[in-house]
Coordinates of C-alpha atoms and ligand atoms in Angstrom, one line a residue:
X1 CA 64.5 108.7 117.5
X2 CA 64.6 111.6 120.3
X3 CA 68.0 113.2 120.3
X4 CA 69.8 113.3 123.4
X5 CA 69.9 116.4 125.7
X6 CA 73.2 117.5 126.0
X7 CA 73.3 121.3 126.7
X8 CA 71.9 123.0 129.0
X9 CA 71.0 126.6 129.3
X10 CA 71.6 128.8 132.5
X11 CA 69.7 132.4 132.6
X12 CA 72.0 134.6 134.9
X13 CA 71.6 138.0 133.7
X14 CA 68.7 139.1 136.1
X15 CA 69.3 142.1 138.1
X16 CA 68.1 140.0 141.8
X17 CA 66.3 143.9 143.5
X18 CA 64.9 141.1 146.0
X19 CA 68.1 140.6 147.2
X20 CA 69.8 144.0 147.6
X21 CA 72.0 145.2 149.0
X22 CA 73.8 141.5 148.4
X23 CA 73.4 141.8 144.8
X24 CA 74.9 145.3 144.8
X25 CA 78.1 144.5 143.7
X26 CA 77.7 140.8 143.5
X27 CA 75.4 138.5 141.6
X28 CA 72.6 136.5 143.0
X29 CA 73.4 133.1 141.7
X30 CA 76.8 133.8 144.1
X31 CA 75.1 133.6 147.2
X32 CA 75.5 130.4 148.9
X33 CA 73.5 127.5 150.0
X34 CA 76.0 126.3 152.5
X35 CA 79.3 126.3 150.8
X36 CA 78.3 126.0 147.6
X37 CA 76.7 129.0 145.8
X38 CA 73.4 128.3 144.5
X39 CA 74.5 128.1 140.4
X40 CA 77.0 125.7 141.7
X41 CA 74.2 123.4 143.4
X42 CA 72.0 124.0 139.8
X43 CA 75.2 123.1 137.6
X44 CA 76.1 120.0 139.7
X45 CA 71.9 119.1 138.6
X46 CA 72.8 119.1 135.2
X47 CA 76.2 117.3 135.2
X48 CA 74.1 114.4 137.3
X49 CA 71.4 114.6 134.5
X50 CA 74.2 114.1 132.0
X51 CA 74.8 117.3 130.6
X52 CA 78.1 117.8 128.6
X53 CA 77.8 121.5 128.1
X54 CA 77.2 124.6 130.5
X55 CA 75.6 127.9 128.6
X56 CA 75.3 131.0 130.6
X57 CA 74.2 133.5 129.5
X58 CA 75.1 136.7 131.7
X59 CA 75.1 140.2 131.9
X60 CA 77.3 143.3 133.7
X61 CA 78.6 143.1 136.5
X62 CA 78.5 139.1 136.5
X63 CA 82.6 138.5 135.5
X64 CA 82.9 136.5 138.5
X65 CA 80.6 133.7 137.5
X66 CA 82.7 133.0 134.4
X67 CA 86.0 132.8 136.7
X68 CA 84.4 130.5 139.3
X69 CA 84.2 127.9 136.6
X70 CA 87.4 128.1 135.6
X71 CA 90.9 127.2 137.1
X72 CA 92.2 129.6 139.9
X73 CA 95.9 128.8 139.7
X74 CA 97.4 130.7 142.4
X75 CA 94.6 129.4 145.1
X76 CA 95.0 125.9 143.3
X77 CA 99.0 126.4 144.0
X78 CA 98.6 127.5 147.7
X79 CA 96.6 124.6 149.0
X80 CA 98.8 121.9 147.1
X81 CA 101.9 123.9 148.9
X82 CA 100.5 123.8 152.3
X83 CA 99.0 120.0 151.9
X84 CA 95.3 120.8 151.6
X85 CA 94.5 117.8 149.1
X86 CA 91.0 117.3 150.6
X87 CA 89.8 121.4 149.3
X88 CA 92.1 120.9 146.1
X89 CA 90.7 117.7 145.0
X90 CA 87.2 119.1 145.7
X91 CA 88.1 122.1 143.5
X92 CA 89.3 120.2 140.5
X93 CA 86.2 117.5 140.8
X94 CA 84.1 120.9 140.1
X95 CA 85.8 122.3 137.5
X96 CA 83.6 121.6 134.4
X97 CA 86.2 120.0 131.4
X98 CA 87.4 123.0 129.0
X99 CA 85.8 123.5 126.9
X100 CA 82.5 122.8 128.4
X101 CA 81.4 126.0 129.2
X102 CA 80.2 129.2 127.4
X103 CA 79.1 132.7 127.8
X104 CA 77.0 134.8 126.1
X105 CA 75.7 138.7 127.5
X106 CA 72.3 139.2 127.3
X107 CA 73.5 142.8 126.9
X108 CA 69.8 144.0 128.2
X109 CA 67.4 142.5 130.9
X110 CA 64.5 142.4 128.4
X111 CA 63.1 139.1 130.5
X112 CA 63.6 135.5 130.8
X113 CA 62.4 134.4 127.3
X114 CA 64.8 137.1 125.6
X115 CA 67.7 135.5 127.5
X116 CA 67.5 131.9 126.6
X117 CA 66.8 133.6 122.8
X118 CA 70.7 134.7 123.7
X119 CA 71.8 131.2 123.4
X120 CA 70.3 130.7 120.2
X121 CA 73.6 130.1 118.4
X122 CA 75.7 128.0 121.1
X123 CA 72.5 125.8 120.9
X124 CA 72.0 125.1 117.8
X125 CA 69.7 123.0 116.2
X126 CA 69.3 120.7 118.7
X127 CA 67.1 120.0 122.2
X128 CA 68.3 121.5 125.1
X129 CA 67.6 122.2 129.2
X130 CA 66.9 125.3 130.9
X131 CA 68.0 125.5 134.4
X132 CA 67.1 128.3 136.5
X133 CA 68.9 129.1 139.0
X134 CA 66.9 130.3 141.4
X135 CA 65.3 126.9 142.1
X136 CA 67.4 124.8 144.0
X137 CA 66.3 121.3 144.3
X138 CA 67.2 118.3 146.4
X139 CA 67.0 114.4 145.4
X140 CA 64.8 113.4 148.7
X141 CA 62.4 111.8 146.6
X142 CA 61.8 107.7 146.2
X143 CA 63.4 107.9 142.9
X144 CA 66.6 109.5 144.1
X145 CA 67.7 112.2 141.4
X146 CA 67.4 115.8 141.0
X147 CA 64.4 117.4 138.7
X148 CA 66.5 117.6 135.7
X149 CA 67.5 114.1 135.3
X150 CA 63.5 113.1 136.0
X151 CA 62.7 116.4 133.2
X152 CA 65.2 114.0 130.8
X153 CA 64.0 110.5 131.3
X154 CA 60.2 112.4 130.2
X155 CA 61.5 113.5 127.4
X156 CA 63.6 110.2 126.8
X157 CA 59.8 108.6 127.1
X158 CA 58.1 110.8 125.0
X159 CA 60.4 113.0 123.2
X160 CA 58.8 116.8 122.2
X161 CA 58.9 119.6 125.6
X162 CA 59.0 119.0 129.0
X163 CA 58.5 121.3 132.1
X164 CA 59.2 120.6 135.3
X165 CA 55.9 121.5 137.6
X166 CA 54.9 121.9 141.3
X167 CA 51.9 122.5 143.6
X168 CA 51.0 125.7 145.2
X169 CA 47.9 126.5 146.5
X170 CA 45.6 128.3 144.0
X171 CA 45.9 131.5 145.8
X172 CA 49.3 131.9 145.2
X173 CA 48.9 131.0 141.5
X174 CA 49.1 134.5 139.7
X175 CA 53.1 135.2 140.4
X176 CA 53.6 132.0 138.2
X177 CA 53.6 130.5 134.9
X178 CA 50.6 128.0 135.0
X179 CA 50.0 124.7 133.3
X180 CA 46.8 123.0 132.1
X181 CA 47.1 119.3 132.9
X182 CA 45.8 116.7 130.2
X183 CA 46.1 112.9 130.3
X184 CA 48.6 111.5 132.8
X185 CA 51.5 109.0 132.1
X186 CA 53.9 106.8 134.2
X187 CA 56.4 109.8 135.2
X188 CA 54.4 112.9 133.6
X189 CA 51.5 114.2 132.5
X190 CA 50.1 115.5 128.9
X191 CA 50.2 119.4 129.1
X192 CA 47.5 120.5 127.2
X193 CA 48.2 124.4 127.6
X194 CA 49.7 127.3 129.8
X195 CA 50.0 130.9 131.0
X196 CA 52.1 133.1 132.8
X197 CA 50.7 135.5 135.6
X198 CA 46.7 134.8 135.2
X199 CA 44.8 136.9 136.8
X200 CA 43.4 136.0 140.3
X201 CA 40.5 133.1 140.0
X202 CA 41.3 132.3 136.0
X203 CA 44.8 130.2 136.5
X204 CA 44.0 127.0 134.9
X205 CA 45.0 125.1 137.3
X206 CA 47.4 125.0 140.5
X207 CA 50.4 123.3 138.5
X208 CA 53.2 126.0 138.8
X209 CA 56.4 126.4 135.7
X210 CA 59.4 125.6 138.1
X211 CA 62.6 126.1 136.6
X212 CA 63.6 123.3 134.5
X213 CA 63.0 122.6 131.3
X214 CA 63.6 120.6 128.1
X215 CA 63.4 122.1 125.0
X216 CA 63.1 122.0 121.0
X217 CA 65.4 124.5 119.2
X218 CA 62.2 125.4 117.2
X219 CA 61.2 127.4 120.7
X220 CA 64.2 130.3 119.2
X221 CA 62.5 131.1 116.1
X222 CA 58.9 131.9 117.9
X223 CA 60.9 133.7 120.8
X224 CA 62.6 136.0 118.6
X225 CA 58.9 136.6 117.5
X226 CA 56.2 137.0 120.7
X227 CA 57.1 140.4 121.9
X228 CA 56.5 141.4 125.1
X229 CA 54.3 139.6 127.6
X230 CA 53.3 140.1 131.5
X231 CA 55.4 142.4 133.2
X232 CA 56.7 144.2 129.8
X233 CA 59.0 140.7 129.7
X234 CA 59.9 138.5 126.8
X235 CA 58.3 136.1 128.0
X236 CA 59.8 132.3 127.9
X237 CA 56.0 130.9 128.5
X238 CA 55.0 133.0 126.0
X239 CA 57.6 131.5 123.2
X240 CA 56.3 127.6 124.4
X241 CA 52.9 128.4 124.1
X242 CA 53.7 129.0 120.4
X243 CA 55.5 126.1 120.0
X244 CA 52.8 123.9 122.0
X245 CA 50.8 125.0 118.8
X246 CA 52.6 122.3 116.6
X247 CA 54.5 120.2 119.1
X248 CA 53.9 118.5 122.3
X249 CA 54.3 119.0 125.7
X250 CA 54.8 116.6 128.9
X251 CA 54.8 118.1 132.6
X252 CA 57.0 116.3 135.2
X253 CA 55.9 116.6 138.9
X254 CA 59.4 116.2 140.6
X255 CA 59.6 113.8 142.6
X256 CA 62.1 115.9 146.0
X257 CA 62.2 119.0 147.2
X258 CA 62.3 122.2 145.2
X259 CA 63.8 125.2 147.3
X260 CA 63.2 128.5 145.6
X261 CA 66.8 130.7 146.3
X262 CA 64.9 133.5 144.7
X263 CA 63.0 134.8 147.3
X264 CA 64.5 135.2 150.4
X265 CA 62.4 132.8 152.8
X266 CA 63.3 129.9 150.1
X267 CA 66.4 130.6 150.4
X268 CA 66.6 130.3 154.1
X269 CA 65.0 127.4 154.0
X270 CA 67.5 125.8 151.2
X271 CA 70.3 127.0 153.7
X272 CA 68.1 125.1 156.5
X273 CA 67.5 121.8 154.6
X274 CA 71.0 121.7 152.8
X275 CA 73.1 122.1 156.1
X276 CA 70.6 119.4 157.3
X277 CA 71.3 116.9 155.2
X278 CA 74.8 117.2 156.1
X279 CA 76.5 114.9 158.8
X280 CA 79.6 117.7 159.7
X281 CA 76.6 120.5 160.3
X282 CA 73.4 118.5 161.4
X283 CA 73.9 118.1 165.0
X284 CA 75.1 121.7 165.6
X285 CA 72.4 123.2 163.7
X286 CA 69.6 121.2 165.4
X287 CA 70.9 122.7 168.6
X288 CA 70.8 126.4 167.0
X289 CA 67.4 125.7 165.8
X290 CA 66.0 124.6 169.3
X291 CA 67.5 127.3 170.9
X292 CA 65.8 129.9 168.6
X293 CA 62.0 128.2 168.7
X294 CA 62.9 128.1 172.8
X295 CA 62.6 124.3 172.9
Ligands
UTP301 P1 63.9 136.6 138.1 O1 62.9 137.6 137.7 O2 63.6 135.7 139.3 O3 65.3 137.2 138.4 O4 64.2 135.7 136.9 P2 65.8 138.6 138.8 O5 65.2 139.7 137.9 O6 67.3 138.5 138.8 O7 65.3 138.8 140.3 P3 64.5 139.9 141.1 O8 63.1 139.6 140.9 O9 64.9 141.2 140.6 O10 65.0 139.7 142.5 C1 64.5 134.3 136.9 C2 65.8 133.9 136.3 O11 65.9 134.4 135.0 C3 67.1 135.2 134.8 C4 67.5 135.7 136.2 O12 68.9 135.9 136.3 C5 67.0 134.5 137.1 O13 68.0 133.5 137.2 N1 66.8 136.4 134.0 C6 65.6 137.1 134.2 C7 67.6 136.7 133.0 O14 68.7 136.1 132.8 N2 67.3 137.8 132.2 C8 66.2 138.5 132.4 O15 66.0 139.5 131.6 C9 65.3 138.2 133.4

């Protein structure tokens, strides 16, 4: 029997150069997608896929995301004193439960397979997600959940790995980690093997790696092992294609929309679509967008 996915992994220790001078003295996971910043929006993913515990793994300069998921007792205070029940309620349905939540420092940025190594031990030996933050996703698809919960009802199917997937068009293909794309299943697909970064031309296909991810705990062992891969990185590709050597892998083509906060268009356009899909801002920002194309 597959074990259940309970804990999920989020990578926060990146330095974000595409976003300074924001990131300067604040991190990039911070920066908001409306109201909510955008490892808010990623966390609120998981709890709706049914995870019961929150591992981030941060760096310097980063404090702040440790105290946003906790109680804030003198802002709690002030807006039961002056009758804002609407904010405080909203703050407490947030809050994960205590004991939910723990940090780790990935001390150096030695790449995005070395930082979920960092979680090795609040893991465990069990499967687990990988959420990354900078890809925002929205549940506008037919089956009406976010890409995690689709990444866990794979791997509920199927058991071994799963990685979430999109489309890009093949020219676009060497900034990514690339799948090779075996027999296809109701809800996935066999993934029969992977790279990150191919060269221009060579990419095995035009399936992208996009952020989420469920894992087998024997993925620590081989990332503590693969060295560094494109980019001078610890790779995280790098550690599944070494586990893909004995185990198996399913690729989940999410079914929504998949904003990418990490580069500064995607995050726009996250900003754009989230604001959207909200009654209170829609009608305002339709009128600001007309105005700016000159409609
Ligand atoms: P990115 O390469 O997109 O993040 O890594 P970055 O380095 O922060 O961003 P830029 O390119 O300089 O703007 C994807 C995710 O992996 C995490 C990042 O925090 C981000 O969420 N990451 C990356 C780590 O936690 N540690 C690393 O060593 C590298």
């Amino acid at each position: 029997m597959t074990k259940p996915v309970r804990k999920a992994v989020f990578p926060v220790a990146g330095l974000g150069t595409r976003f300074l001078p924001a990131t300067k003295a604040m991190p990039k996971e911070m920066l908001t997608v409306v109201d909510r910043p955008v490892l808010q929006h990623v966390v609120d993913e998981a709890r709706e896929a049914g995870i019961e515990h929150f591992i981030f793994v941060t760096g310097r300069g980063k404090a702040v995301i440790e105290d946003h998921f906790d109680m804030a007792y003198e802002l709690e205070a002030t807006l039961q004193a002056r009758g804002k029940a609407k904010e405080y309620a909203a703050l407490m349905a947030d809050l994960p439960p205590a004991g939910a939540t723990s940090f780790t420092r990935q001390q150096a940025p030695l790449g995005l397979g070395h930082a979920v190594w960092c979680a090795r031990e609040i893991v465990g030996d069990e499967p687990f997600a990988v959420l990354l933050p900078d890809m925002v996703t929205m549940a506008s698809g037919a089956r009406g959940t976010r890409c995690l919960a689709q990444c866990i009802e794979a791997h509920r199917a199927h058991g071994g790995n799963v990685i979430a997937v999109e489309e890009v068009s093949p020219e676009e293909t060497h900034q990514y980690g690339v799948v090779a794309k075996g027999a296809e299943r109701a809800g996935s697909f066999e993934i029969t093997g992977m790279v990150e970064k191919p060269a221009k031309g060579t990419a095995p296909s035009n399936l992208i790696i996009s952020g989420r991810y469920v894992l087998q705990p024997q993925v620590f062992d081989l990332l503590g092992k693969v060295g560094k891969g494109a980019g001078g990185e610890i790779q995280l590709t790098d550690g599944m294609k070494a586990l893909a050597a004995t185990q198996a892998f399913s690729g989940v083509k999410f079914d929504g929309a998949t904003y990418d906060c990490g580069s500064k268009a995607g995050f726009l356009s996250a900003n754009l679509a989230f604001g959207m899909a909200r009654p209170d801002l829609a009608p305002t920002l339709r009128a600001q967008m007309r105005k700016l194309l000159g409609e």
